[in-house]
Amino acid sequence: MRKIISTLMALALISLPVLAADDMKETDRLENAGTVMEEIMNVPDNIPQDLLDKAECVVVFPSVLKAAFGIGGSYGRGAMVCRSGEHFTGPWGAPSMMALEGASFGFQLGGQATDFVLLIMNPRGAKAILSSKVKLGADMAAAAGPKGRDAQANTDATLRAEILSYSRSRGLFAGISLEGSTLRPDNGGNEKLYEKKIDATQIVREGSVPVPPSAGKLVNLLNTKSPKNLSDPNSLK
C-alpha cells in the first residue's frame, strides 16, 4: 500500500509542472495579444480609427503558424474581446480564447509566423462566432481591412463585411483576406484560463468572469483607444 501511495504521489508531482505549463499557455497568449495590438496601433499606417470605433469585438491571434509544402495550412490560438452590454455599447470586457484554422491550395513552400487582428463589425457576426464555428467567406462575409489613419473605410467591401482582417508578418502590416479559414471559440482554453467550465457566450455576453490580469494590457488599450461604440444605432438590433 505504501508503495502504491508513493507512486501516486510521484505521478502527481510530475504532473504539476505540466498542468502549470498548460495554464501558462493561455496567459502567455493573452499577454502576447496585448503586445501585438499595442505595436500595431503604434504603426503610422495602422487600423483606421473610425473602423475600430465601429467594431463590436476585436480578435487577436499572435504568431499564427503557416506552413506549406504544396498544400498550405494555418493554425493559431488567440483571444476575442468585445464591448460589454446588451448592444455592445459598454466598456471592453473579459476575453474568450479563440482558435483560427484554415487551408490554402497552390504551390507554396516554407513557413512563417504571422500576427492577425480581426475586427467584428456587427452584433450578428459577434454572436455567431461566440456560439459556434464559422467559416469566413461562407458563413460570414469577410474582407481585407483598409489601413491608414485617413483610409476611406466606406467602400462596398467594408460595408458588406462582417469581419475585417489584418496581418503583420516580418514587420509588414496589411489588410488580408482569410476567406476559407474557420474561426471558433476555444472553450478548452477558456476552461484552463478561468479554471472552470465556461463557454465564450458566458464570458463575453453574460460577463460571468472578471478580466484576468494577463488580459489587462489588451483590454486597457482598447478602452483607451476606443472607449465608445460609434456604430450605426440601426445595426445594434
PDB file of C-alpha atoms in Angstrom, residues 20-114:
ATOM      1  CA  ALA A  20       1.149  24.708 -14.737  1.00  0.00           C
ATOM      2  CA  ALA A  21       2.820  24.967 -18.147  1.00  0.00           C
ATOM      3  CA  ASP A  22      -0.531  24.265 -19.819  1.00  0.00           C
ATOM      4  CA  ASP A  23      -2.178  27.114 -17.885  1.00  0.00           C
ATOM      5  CA  MET A  24       0.716  29.415 -18.785  1.00  0.00           C
ATOM      6  CA  LYS A  25      -0.050  28.932 -22.472  1.00  0.00           C
ATOM      7  CA  GLU A  26      -3.338  30.771 -22.093  1.00  0.00           C
ATOM      8  CA  THR A  27      -1.890  33.655 -20.062  1.00  0.00           C
ATOM      9  CA  ASP A  28       1.055  33.934 -22.461  1.00  0.00           C
ATOM     10  CA  ARG A  29      -1.343  34.172 -25.414  1.00  0.00           C
ATOM     11  CA  LEU A  30      -3.260  36.975 -23.734  1.00  0.00           C
ATOM     12  CA  GLU A  31      -0.103  38.888 -22.878  1.00  0.00           C
ATOM     13  CA  ASN A  32       1.206  38.425 -26.419  1.00  0.00           C
ATOM     14  CA  ALA A  33      -2.142  39.529 -27.857  1.00  0.00           C
ATOM     15  CA  GLY A  34      -1.887  42.751 -25.852  1.00  0.00           C
ATOM     16  CA  THR A  35       1.633  43.357 -27.122  1.00  0.00           C
ATOM     17  CA  VAL A  36       0.636  42.687 -30.741  1.00  0.00           C
ATOM     18  CA  MET A  37      -2.325  45.084 -30.537  1.00  0.00           C
ATOM     19  CA  GLU A  38      -0.209  47.774 -28.897  1.00  0.00           C
ATOM     20  CA  GLU A  39       2.511  47.511 -31.541  1.00  0.00           C
ATOM     21  CA  ILE A  40       0.022  47.551 -34.414  1.00  0.00           C
ATOM     22  CA  MET A  41      -1.798  50.584 -33.016  1.00  0.00           C
ATOM     23  CA  ASN A  42       1.556  52.395 -32.910  1.00  0.00           C
ATOM     24  CA  VAL A  43       2.229  51.741 -36.604  1.00  0.00           C
ATOM     25  CA  PRO A  44       1.691  55.031 -38.538  1.00  0.00           C
ATOM     26  CA  ASP A  45      -0.275  53.297 -41.302  1.00  0.00           C
ATOM     27  CA  ASN A  46      -2.436  51.251 -38.935  1.00  0.00           C
ATOM     28  CA  ILE A  47      -6.077  50.210 -38.449  1.00  0.00           C
ATOM     29  CA  PRO A  48      -8.295  53.243 -39.207  1.00  0.00           C
ATOM     30  CA  GLN A  49      -9.682  54.756 -36.019  1.00  0.00           C
ATOM     31  CA  ASP A  50     -13.210  55.023 -37.421  1.00  0.00           C
ATOM     32  CA  LEU A  51     -13.282  51.271 -38.069  1.00  0.00           C
ATOM     33  CA  LEU A  52     -12.034  50.417 -34.595  1.00  0.00           C
ATOM     34  CA  ASP A  53     -14.689  52.746 -33.150  1.00  0.00           C
ATOM     35  CA  LYS A  54     -17.404  50.871 -35.066  1.00  0.00           C
ATOM     36  CA  ALA A  55     -16.195  47.376 -34.167  1.00  0.00           C
ATOM     37  CA  GLU A  56     -18.200  45.322 -31.690  1.00  0.00           C
ATOM     38  CA  CYS A  57     -15.290  42.957 -31.000  1.00  0.00           C
ATOM     39  CA  VAL A  58     -11.591  42.539 -31.746  1.00  0.00           C
ATOM     40  CA  VAL A  59      -9.875  39.180 -32.182  1.00  0.00           C
ATOM     41  CA  VAL A  60      -6.077  38.981 -31.911  1.00  0.00           C
ATOM     42  CA  PHE A  61      -4.043  35.940 -32.959  1.00  0.00           C
ATOM     43  CA  PRO A  62      -0.362  36.340 -32.088  1.00  0.00           C
ATOM     44  CA  SER A  63       2.073  34.260 -34.146  1.00  0.00           C
ATOM     45  CA  VAL A  64      -0.274  32.140 -36.243  1.00  0.00           C
ATOM     46  CA  LEU A  65       1.896  29.463 -37.782  1.00  0.00           C
ATOM     47  CA  LYS A  66       1.618  28.991 -41.521  1.00  0.00           C
ATOM     48  CA  ALA A  67       3.372  26.060 -43.151  1.00  0.00           C
ATOM     49  CA  ALA A  68       3.076  24.863 -46.711  1.00  0.00           C
ATOM     50  CA  PHE A  69       4.581  22.183 -48.927  1.00  0.00           C
ATOM     51  CA  GLY A  70       2.246  22.232 -51.935  1.00  0.00           C
ATOM     52  CA  ILE A  71      -0.786  22.361 -49.634  1.00  0.00           C
ATOM     53  CA  GLY A  72      -0.767  25.189 -47.129  1.00  0.00           C
ATOM     54  CA  GLY A  73      -2.430  25.439 -43.772  1.00  0.00           C
ATOM     55  CA  SER A  74      -2.657  27.737 -40.788  1.00  0.00           C
ATOM     56  CA  TYR A  75      -3.234  27.205 -37.102  1.00  0.00           C
ATOM     57  CA  GLY A  76      -3.487  29.791 -34.380  1.00  0.00           C
ATOM     58  CA  ARG A  77      -4.783  30.479 -30.896  1.00  0.00           C
ATOM     59  CA  GLY A  78      -5.707  33.909 -29.636  1.00  0.00           C
ATOM     60  CA  ALA A  79      -8.349  35.961 -27.852  1.00  0.00           C
ATOM     61  CA  MET A  80     -11.606  37.740 -28.652  1.00  0.00           C
ATOM     62  CA  VAL A  81     -12.543  40.858 -26.686  1.00  0.00           C
ATOM     63  CA  CYS A  82     -15.945  42.522 -27.090  1.00  0.00           C
ATOM     64  CA  ARG A  83     -17.655  45.614 -25.806  1.00  0.00           C
ATOM     65  CA  SER A  84     -19.932  44.754 -22.902  1.00  0.00           C
ATOM     66  CA  GLY A  85     -23.665  45.343 -22.610  1.00  0.00           C
ATOM     67  CA  GLU A  86     -26.726  44.050 -24.443  1.00  0.00           C
ATOM     68  CA  HIS A  87     -25.937  46.135 -27.534  1.00  0.00           C
ATOM     69  CA  PHE A  88     -22.120  46.111 -27.295  1.00  0.00           C
ATOM     70  CA  THR A  89     -22.085  49.706 -26.057  1.00  0.00           C
ATOM     71  CA  GLY A  90     -20.244  49.275 -22.749  1.00  0.00           C
ATOM     72  CA  PRO A  91     -16.519  49.053 -21.900  1.00  0.00           C
ATOM     73  CA  TRP A  92     -14.406  46.263 -23.383  1.00  0.00           C
ATOM     74  CA  GLY A  93     -14.730  43.144 -21.232  1.00  0.00           C
ATOM     75  CA  ALA A  94     -13.121  39.819 -20.392  1.00  0.00           C
ATOM     76  CA  PRO A  95     -11.658  37.807 -23.309  1.00  0.00           C
ATOM     77  CA  SER A  96     -12.668  34.464 -24.712  1.00  0.00           C
ATOM     78  CA  MET A  97      -9.918  32.273 -26.083  1.00  0.00           C
ATOM     79  CA  MET A  98     -10.335  31.614 -29.819  1.00  0.00           C
ATOM     80  CA  ALA A  99      -8.995  29.261 -32.492  1.00  0.00           C
ATOM     81  CA  LEU A 100      -8.221  30.020 -36.147  1.00  0.00           C
ATOM     82  CA  GLU A 101      -7.754  27.168 -38.580  1.00  0.00           C
ATOM     83  CA  GLY A 102      -7.556  27.111 -42.357  1.00  0.00           C
ATOM     84  CA  ALA A 103      -6.048  25.695 -45.505  1.00  0.00           C
ATOM     85  CA  SER A 104      -4.921  27.052 -48.846  1.00  0.00           C
ATOM     86  CA  PHE A 105      -4.000  25.223 -52.017  1.00  0.00           C
ATOM     87  CA  GLY A 106      -1.394  26.125 -54.563  1.00  0.00           C
ATOM     88  CA  PHE A 107       2.347  25.988 -54.989  1.00  0.00           C
ATOM     89  CA  GLN A 108       3.818  27.133 -51.703  1.00  0.00           C
ATOM     90  CA  LEU A 109       6.995  26.330 -49.859  1.00  0.00           C
ATOM     91  CA  GLY A 110       8.203  27.289 -46.413  1.00  0.00           C
ATOM     92  CA  GLY A 111       6.638  28.522 -43.197  1.00  0.00           C
ATOM     93  CA  GLN A 112       6.285  31.738 -41.282  1.00  0.00           C
ATOM     94  CA  ALA A 113       4.566  33.127 -38.200  1.00  0.00           C
ATOM     95  CA  THR A 114       2.036  35.906 -38.739  1.00  0.00           C
TER      96      THR A 114
END
